[in-house]
Structures are given as structure tokens and as C-alpha cells.
PDB file of C-alpha atoms in Angstrom:
ATOM      1  CA  MET S   1     -46.944  -3.242  97.605  1.00  0.00           C
ATOM      2  CA  SER S   2     -44.149  -5.709  98.323  1.00  0.00           C
ATOM      3  CA  GLU S   3     -40.755  -4.604  97.083  1.00  0.00           C
ATOM      4  CA  PRO S   4     -40.196  -6.298  93.721  1.00  0.00           C
ATOM      5  CA  SER S   5     -36.935  -8.181  93.253  1.00  0.00           C
ATOM      6  CA  PRO S   6     -34.283  -6.914  90.823  1.00  0.00           C
ATOM      7  CA  ASP S   7     -35.248  -9.818  88.507  1.00  0.00           C
ATOM      8  CA  VAL S   8     -38.896  -8.700  88.496  1.00  0.00           C
ATOM      9  CA  MET S   9     -37.874  -5.113  87.759  1.00  0.00           C
ATOM     10  CA  GLU S  10     -35.687  -6.277  84.838  1.00  0.00           C
ATOM     11  CA  ARG S  11     -38.542  -8.349  83.455  1.00  0.00           C
ATOM     12  CA  ALA S  12     -41.007  -5.482  83.953  1.00  0.00           C
ATOM     13  CA  ALA S  13     -38.738  -3.035  82.114  1.00  0.00           C
ATOM     14  CA  ARG S  14     -39.090  -5.152  78.923  1.00  0.00           C
ATOM     15  CA  VAL S  15     -42.910  -5.377  78.971  1.00  0.00           C
ATOM     16  CA  GLU S  16     -44.854  -3.814  76.087  1.00  0.00           C
ATOM     17  CA  LEU S  17     -48.131  -5.783  76.288  1.00  0.00           C
ATOM     18  CA  VAL S  18     -50.205  -6.560  79.384  1.00  0.00           C
ATOM     19  CA  LEU S  19     -52.724  -9.400  79.103  1.00  0.00           C
ATOM     20  CA  LEU S  20     -55.343  -9.628  81.836  1.00  0.00           C
ATOM     21  CA  ASP S  21     -57.670 -12.359  82.950  1.00  0.00           C
ATOM     22  CA  VAL S  22     -61.034 -11.014  84.145  1.00  0.00           C
ATOM     23  CA  ASP S  23     -62.646 -13.086  86.888  1.00  0.00           C
ATOM     24  CA  GLY S  24     -60.273 -12.999  89.837  1.00  0.00           C
ATOM     25  CA  VAL S  25     -58.055 -10.277  88.330  1.00  0.00           C
ATOM     26  CA  LEU S  26     -60.100  -7.352  86.998  1.00  0.00           C
ATOM     27  CA  SER S  27     -63.006  -8.474  89.191  1.00  0.00           C
ATOM     28  CA  ASP S  28     -63.014 -10.288  92.509  1.00  0.00           C
ATOM     29  CA  GLY S  29     -64.074 -13.510  90.817  1.00  0.00           C
ATOM     30  CA  ARG S  30     -67.623 -13.598  92.112  1.00  0.00           C
ATOM     31  CA  LEU S  31     -70.297 -13.983  89.432  1.00  0.00           C
ATOM     32  CA  TYR S  32     -73.538 -12.080  90.039  1.00  0.00           C
ATOM     33  CA  MET S  33     -76.489 -13.274  87.961  1.00  0.00           C
ATOM     34  CA  ASP S  34     -80.118 -12.240  88.251  1.00  0.00           C
ATOM     35  CA  ALA S  35     -83.169 -14.428  87.611  1.00  0.00           C
ATOM     36  CA  SER S  36     -83.316 -13.368  83.949  1.00  0.00           C
ATOM     37  CA  GLY S  37     -79.676 -14.314  83.318  1.00  0.00           C
ATOM     38  CA  GLY S  38     -78.328 -10.773  83.536  1.00  0.00           C
ATOM     39  CA  GLU S  39     -74.789 -10.470  84.802  1.00  0.00           C
ATOM     40  CA  MET S  40     -73.074  -7.883  86.970  1.00  0.00           C
ATOM     41  CA  LYS S  41     -69.410  -7.484  87.866  1.00  0.00           C
ATOM     42  CA  ALA S  42     -67.609  -4.990  90.051  1.00  0.00           C
ATOM     43  CA  PHE S  43     -64.446  -3.394  88.689  1.00  0.00           C
ATOM     44  CA  HIS S  44     -62.062  -1.288  90.765  1.00  0.00           C
ATOM     45  CA  ALA S  45     -61.812   2.309  89.543  1.00  0.00           C
ATOM     46  CA  ARG S  46     -58.090   2.423  90.342  1.00  0.00           C
ATOM     47  CA  ASP S  47     -57.486  -0.526  88.007  1.00  0.00           C
ATOM     48  CA  GLY S  48     -59.170   1.454  85.251  1.00  0.00           C
ATOM     49  CA  MET S  49     -57.059   4.519  86.035  1.00  0.00           C
ATOM     50  CA  GLY S  50     -53.977   2.315  86.012  1.00  0.00           C
ATOM     51  CA  ILE S  51     -54.817   0.993  82.556  1.00  0.00           C
ATOM     52  CA  ARG S  52     -55.233   4.541  81.255  1.00  0.00           C
ATOM     53  CA  LEU S  53     -51.892   5.547  82.842  1.00  0.00           C
ATOM     54  CA  GLY S  54     -50.264   2.482  81.305  1.00  0.00           C
ATOM     55  CA  GLN S  55     -51.625   3.392  77.893  1.00  0.00           C
ATOM     56  CA  ARG S  56     -50.178   6.901  78.283  1.00  0.00           C
ATOM     57  CA  GLY S  57     -46.881   5.231  79.124  1.00  0.00           C
ATOM     58  CA  GLY S  58     -46.924   3.230  75.888  1.00  0.00           C
ATOM     59  CA  LEU S  59     -48.259  -0.086  77.173  1.00  0.00           C
ATOM     60  CA  LEU S  60     -50.714  -2.130  75.127  1.00  0.00           C
ATOM     61  CA  PHE S  61     -53.494  -4.035  76.896  1.00  0.00           C
ATOM     62  CA  GLY S  62     -55.574  -7.087  76.193  1.00  0.00           C
ATOM     63  CA  ILE S  63     -58.148  -9.228  77.940  1.00  0.00           C
ATOM     64  CA  VAL S  64     -58.090 -13.020  77.773  1.00  0.00           C
ATOM     65  CA  SER S  65     -61.082 -14.596  79.514  1.00  0.00           C
ATOM     66  CA  GLY S  66     -62.629 -18.021  79.634  1.00  0.00           C
ATOM     67  CA  ARG S  67     -66.099 -16.520  79.882  1.00  0.00           C
ATOM     68  CA  LYS S  68     -68.119 -14.329  77.544  1.00  0.00           C
ATOM     69  CA  SER S  69     -69.643 -11.217  79.063  1.00  0.00           C
ATOM     70  CA  LYS S  70     -71.198  -8.042  77.704  1.00  0.00           C
ATOM     71  CA  VAL S  71     -70.161  -6.334  80.939  1.00  0.00           C
ATOM     72  CA  VAL S  72     -66.508  -7.118  80.171  1.00  0.00           C
ATOM     73  CA  ARG S  73     -66.806  -5.927  76.566  1.00  0.00           C
ATOM     74  CA  ASP S  74     -68.389  -2.673  77.771  1.00  0.00           C
ATOM     75  CA  ARG S  75     -65.617  -2.134  80.347  1.00  0.00           C
ATOM     76  CA  ALA S  76     -62.948  -2.886  77.729  1.00  0.00           C
ATOM     77  CA  GLU S  77     -64.503  -0.382  75.335  1.00  0.00           C
ATOM     78  CA  GLU S  78     -64.641   2.231  78.093  1.00  0.00           C
ATOM     79  CA  LEU S  79     -60.901   1.705  78.681  1.00  0.00           C
ATOM     80  CA  TYR S  80     -59.999   1.646  74.950  1.00  0.00           C
ATOM     81  CA  ILE S  81     -58.891  -1.987  75.105  1.00  0.00           C
ATOM     82  CA  THR S  82     -59.442  -3.465  71.658  1.00  0.00           C
ATOM     83  CA  GLU S  83     -57.616  -6.776  72.205  1.00  0.00           C
ATOM     84  CA  VAL S  84     -60.521  -8.657  73.862  1.00  0.00           C
ATOM     85  CA  HIS S  85     -60.720 -12.454  73.728  1.00  0.00           C
ATOM     86  CA  GLU S  86     -63.617 -14.321  75.362  1.00  0.00           C
ATOM     87  CA  ARG S  87     -64.533 -17.987  75.752  1.00  0.00           C
ATOM     88  CA  VAL S  88     -60.866 -18.886  75.516  1.00  0.00           C
ATOM     89  CA  GLY S  89     -60.362 -22.524  76.434  1.00  0.00           C
ATOM     90  CA  ASP S  90     -56.620 -22.631  75.741  1.00  0.00           C
ATOM     91  CA  LYS S  91     -54.968 -19.429  76.905  1.00  0.00           C
ATOM     92  CA  GLY S  92     -51.519 -20.661  75.814  1.00  0.00           C
ATOM     93  CA  ALA S  93     -52.729 -21.017  72.214  1.00  0.00           C
ATOM     94  CA  LYS S  94     -54.418 -17.610  72.433  1.00  0.00           C
ATOM     95  CA  LEU S  95     -51.105 -16.118  73.587  1.00  0.00           C
ATOM     96  CA  ASP S  96     -49.428 -17.560  70.469  1.00  0.00           C
ATOM     97  CA  GLU S  97     -52.145 -16.074  68.259  1.00  0.00           C
ATOM     98  CA  ILE S  98     -51.828 -12.638  69.854  1.00  0.00           C
ATOM     99  CA  LEU S  99     -48.014 -12.660  69.674  1.00  0.00           C
ATOM    100  CA  GLY S 100     -48.113 -13.592  66.000  1.00  0.00           C
ATOM    101  CA  ARG S 101     -50.539 -10.805  65.197  1.00  0.00           C
ATOM    102  CA  VAL S 102     -48.852  -8.014  67.193  1.00  0.00           C
ATOM    103  CA  GLY S 103     -45.312  -9.124  66.365  1.00  0.00           C
ATOM    104  CA  LEU S 104     -43.978  -9.393  69.908  1.00  0.00           C
ATOM    105  CA  ASP S 105     -41.869 -11.997  71.635  1.00  0.00           C
ATOM    106  CA  ALA S 106     -43.367 -13.567  74.791  1.00  0.00           C
ATOM    107  CA  SER S 107     -40.581 -11.960  76.856  1.00  0.00           C
ATOM    108  CA  ARG S 108     -42.269  -8.590  76.170  1.00  0.00           C
ATOM    109  CA  VAL S 109     -45.575  -9.689  77.721  1.00  0.00           C
ATOM    110  CA  CYS S 110     -46.942  -9.471  81.246  1.00  0.00           C
ATOM    111  CA  PHE S 111     -49.810 -11.865  81.975  1.00  0.00           C
ATOM    112  CA  VAL S 112     -51.883 -11.354  85.129  1.00  0.00           C
ATOM    113  CA  GLY S 113     -53.807 -14.480  86.080  1.00  0.00           C
ATOM    114  CA  ASP S 114     -55.294 -16.100  89.144  1.00  0.00           C
ATOM    115  CA  ASP S 115     -56.304 -19.690  88.410  1.00  0.00           C
ATOM    116  CA  LEU S 116     -55.066 -22.916  86.829  1.00  0.00           C
ATOM    117  CA  VAL S 117     -56.302 -22.035  83.327  1.00  0.00           C
ATOM    118  CA  ASP S 118     -53.846 -19.100  83.398  1.00  0.00           C
ATOM    119  CA  LEU S 119     -50.772 -21.257  84.021  1.00  0.00           C
ATOM    120  CA  PRO S 120     -49.933 -22.100  80.356  1.00  0.00           C
ATOM    121  CA  PRO S 121     -49.419 -18.477  79.231  1.00  0.00           C
ATOM    122  CA  MET S 122     -47.888 -17.496  82.580  1.00  0.00           C
ATOM    123  CA  ARG S 123     -45.167 -20.142  82.126  1.00  0.00           C
ATOM    124  CA  ARG S 124     -44.078 -18.497  78.864  1.00  0.00           C
ATOM    125  CA  VAL S 125     -44.321 -14.739  79.309  1.00  0.00           C
ATOM    126  CA  GLY S 126     -41.574 -12.417  80.448  1.00  0.00           C
ATOM    127  CA  LEU S 127     -43.480 -11.360  83.558  1.00  0.00           C
ATOM    128  CA  ALA S 128     -46.142 -13.528  85.188  1.00  0.00           C
ATOM    129  CA  VAL S 129     -48.125 -11.765  87.922  1.00  0.00           C
ATOM    130  CA  ALA S 130     -50.668 -13.210  90.349  1.00  0.00           C
ATOM    131  CA  PRO S 131     -53.070 -11.365  92.661  1.00  0.00           C
ATOM    132  CA  ALA S 132     -52.597 -11.958  96.389  1.00  0.00           C
ATOM    133  CA  ASP S 133     -55.608 -14.300  96.484  1.00  0.00           C
ATOM    134  CA  ALA S 134     -54.718 -16.372  93.408  1.00  0.00           C
ATOM    135  CA  ALA S 135     -54.687 -20.154  93.550  1.00  0.00           C
ATOM    136  CA  PRO S 136     -51.577 -21.407  95.383  1.00  0.00           C
ATOM    137  CA  GLU S 137     -50.182 -23.030  92.216  1.00  0.00           C
ATOM    138  CA  VAL S 138     -50.474 -19.717  90.367  1.00  0.00           C
ATOM    139  CA  ARG S 139     -48.800 -17.724  93.145  1.00  0.00           C
ATOM    140  CA  GLU S 140     -45.986 -20.277  93.197  1.00  0.00           C
ATOM    141  CA  LEU S 141     -45.373 -19.975  89.446  1.00  0.00           C
ATOM    142  CA  ALA S 142     -45.681 -16.173  89.268  1.00  0.00           C
ATOM    143  CA  HIS S 143     -42.607 -13.984  89.089  1.00  0.00           C
ATOM    144  CA  HIS S 144     -44.473 -11.446  91.228  1.00  0.00           C
ATOM    145  CA  VAL S 145     -47.464 -11.642  93.572  1.00  0.00           C
ATOM    146  CA  THR S 146     -49.288  -8.396  94.282  1.00  0.00           C
ATOM    147  CA  SER S 147     -50.216  -7.336  97.791  1.00  0.00           C
ATOM    148  CA  ARG S 148     -53.801  -6.693  96.642  1.00  0.00           C
ATOM    149  CA  PRO S 149     -56.362  -9.351  95.735  1.00  0.00           C
ATOM    150  CA  GLY S 150     -58.166  -9.643  92.416  1.00  0.00           C
ATOM    151  CA  GLY S 151     -60.772  -6.951  91.812  1.00  0.00           C
ATOM    152  CA  HIS S 152     -59.274  -4.771  94.541  1.00  0.00           C
ATOM    153  CA  GLY S 153     -56.467  -2.915  92.779  1.00  0.00           C
ATOM    154  CA  CYS S 154     -54.048  -5.704  91.815  1.00  0.00           C
ATOM    155  CA  VAL S 155     -54.050  -4.502  88.204  1.00  0.00           C
ATOM    156  CA  ARG S 156     -53.184  -0.945  89.228  1.00  0.00           C
ATOM    157  CA  GLU S 157     -50.419  -2.258  91.457  1.00  0.00           C
ATOM    158  CA  THR S 158     -49.013  -4.222  88.513  1.00  0.00           C
ATOM    159  CA  ILE S 159     -49.181  -1.250  86.151  1.00  0.00           C
ATOM    160  CA  ASP S 160     -47.518   1.048  88.674  1.00  0.00           C
ATOM    161  CA  LEU S 161     -44.679  -1.485  88.912  1.00  0.00           C
ATOM    162  CA  LEU S 162     -44.385  -1.644  85.099  1.00  0.00           C
ATOM    163  CA  LEU S 163     -44.354   2.134  84.707  1.00  0.00           C
ATOM    164  CA  ARG S 164     -41.677   2.545  87.372  1.00  0.00           C
ATOM    165  CA  ALA S 165     -39.539  -0.237  85.882  1.00  0.00           C
ATOM    166  CA  ARG S 166     -39.831   1.340  82.420  1.00  0.00           C
ATOM    167  CA  ASN S 167     -38.991   4.818  83.824  1.00  0.00           C
ATOM    168  CA  LYS S 168     -42.371   6.152  82.674  1.00  0.00           C
ATOM    169  CA  TRP S 169     -43.997   6.817  86.068  1.00  0.00           C
ATOM    170  CA  ASP S 170     -42.928  10.474  86.374  1.00  0.00           C
ATOM    171  CA  THR S 171     -43.871  11.228  82.766  1.00  0.00           C
ATOM    172  CA  VAL S 172     -47.401   9.838  82.975  1.00  0.00           C
ATOM    173  CA  THR S 173     -48.205  11.138  86.463  1.00  0.00           C
ATOM    174  CA  SER S 174     -46.505  14.566  86.482  1.00  0.00           C
ATOM    175  CA  ARG S 175     -49.701  16.416  85.545  1.00  0.00           C
ATOM    176  CA  PHE S 176     -51.326  15.222  88.770  1.00  0.00           C
ATOM    177  CA  PHE S 177     -48.566  16.671  90.940  1.00  0.00           C
ATOM    178  CA  ARG S 178     -48.255  20.138  89.363  1.00  0.00           C
ATOM    179  CA  ASP S 179     -49.447  23.201  91.220  1.00  0.00           C
ATOM    180  CA  GLU S 180     -51.784  25.053  88.916  1.00  0.00           C
TER     181      GLU S 180
END
């Protein structure tokens, strides 16, 4: 992971809600469809572990996707993510809706996105993060670009950064380092 700047660490320390795009962030962006219209996606296990660690550290999570997918809903349920928004055409407007409902200011949000549709919310949140393989315009706008590409641990990398910035890393990981 590239060393985050002091500005990124300050922004990360304020984050309470992490909003994630799916295709190109939680998955590598490739869409697998069989002849009957069934869909498959690959998710990185370390991203899932990162989400669970983040939840233990007090972070809230949500998914904001332009597509609708049972696979995504199943993965969200498995990770106890209840804030799931699909077929979102205007992610900036969806950000406003979410902020109004959860009572947070945009400065308390981290949005991880990889393509042009993610730019409107990324312009407004406290911490905008892009995977290493995001569109050039998204990487340019992001406060932080991960060293890992979408679907290959970029979410975990982001959550690790957030937990360290919020001084929660040792608390949520200590049980893994104890001698028993």
C-alpha cells in the first residue's frame, strides 16, 4: 500500500460510513453471464474480512451500484450490509438520500468508486478512494488511490487505512495476534 498523505489520514480519521461501488471495486468489473441469463461475480475474501473488521471498528457500510444483481444482494447479506442500493442512475442524489436518512455530513463518508458514474459523490465526500485500475479521471479526482485493483483487495486496503487512521486497528485485530 502506498503511504497515505497526512491529509488523507486526517480525512480517514473522520469517516463513519463507507459507500462502495460494486463492479470495478468489490469485483474486478467483469460481468459473467450464462446462456440463461444467470450472473456470476468474483469477490475477494480479504475484502469481506476487511468489511467485517471495519464493522467491529464502528464503521457503517453501504453499496451503491448502477446494476441490479442477486449475487450482490446475497454477498451484502452475508456481510451484514443492509444499506444496499441498486440500479442507481444518479449516485450524487443517492448520496444525499443516504446522508439525510443516517444523519451524517458528507465529510464523514468514504466513497470507493472506479468509473465516471462515481465522480458526483466522490467530489463531495470527505474521502474519495479509487482502485489502482480505476478510470484515469477517477484516479485524478480521488484523495487516495489504492495499490490494488478493483476486486483484488482494494476494499480491504481502504478499510485497513481507515482503521489505522481512526486508531481502531489494534483493537479490532488484537485477537488474531494473541498467543493462546
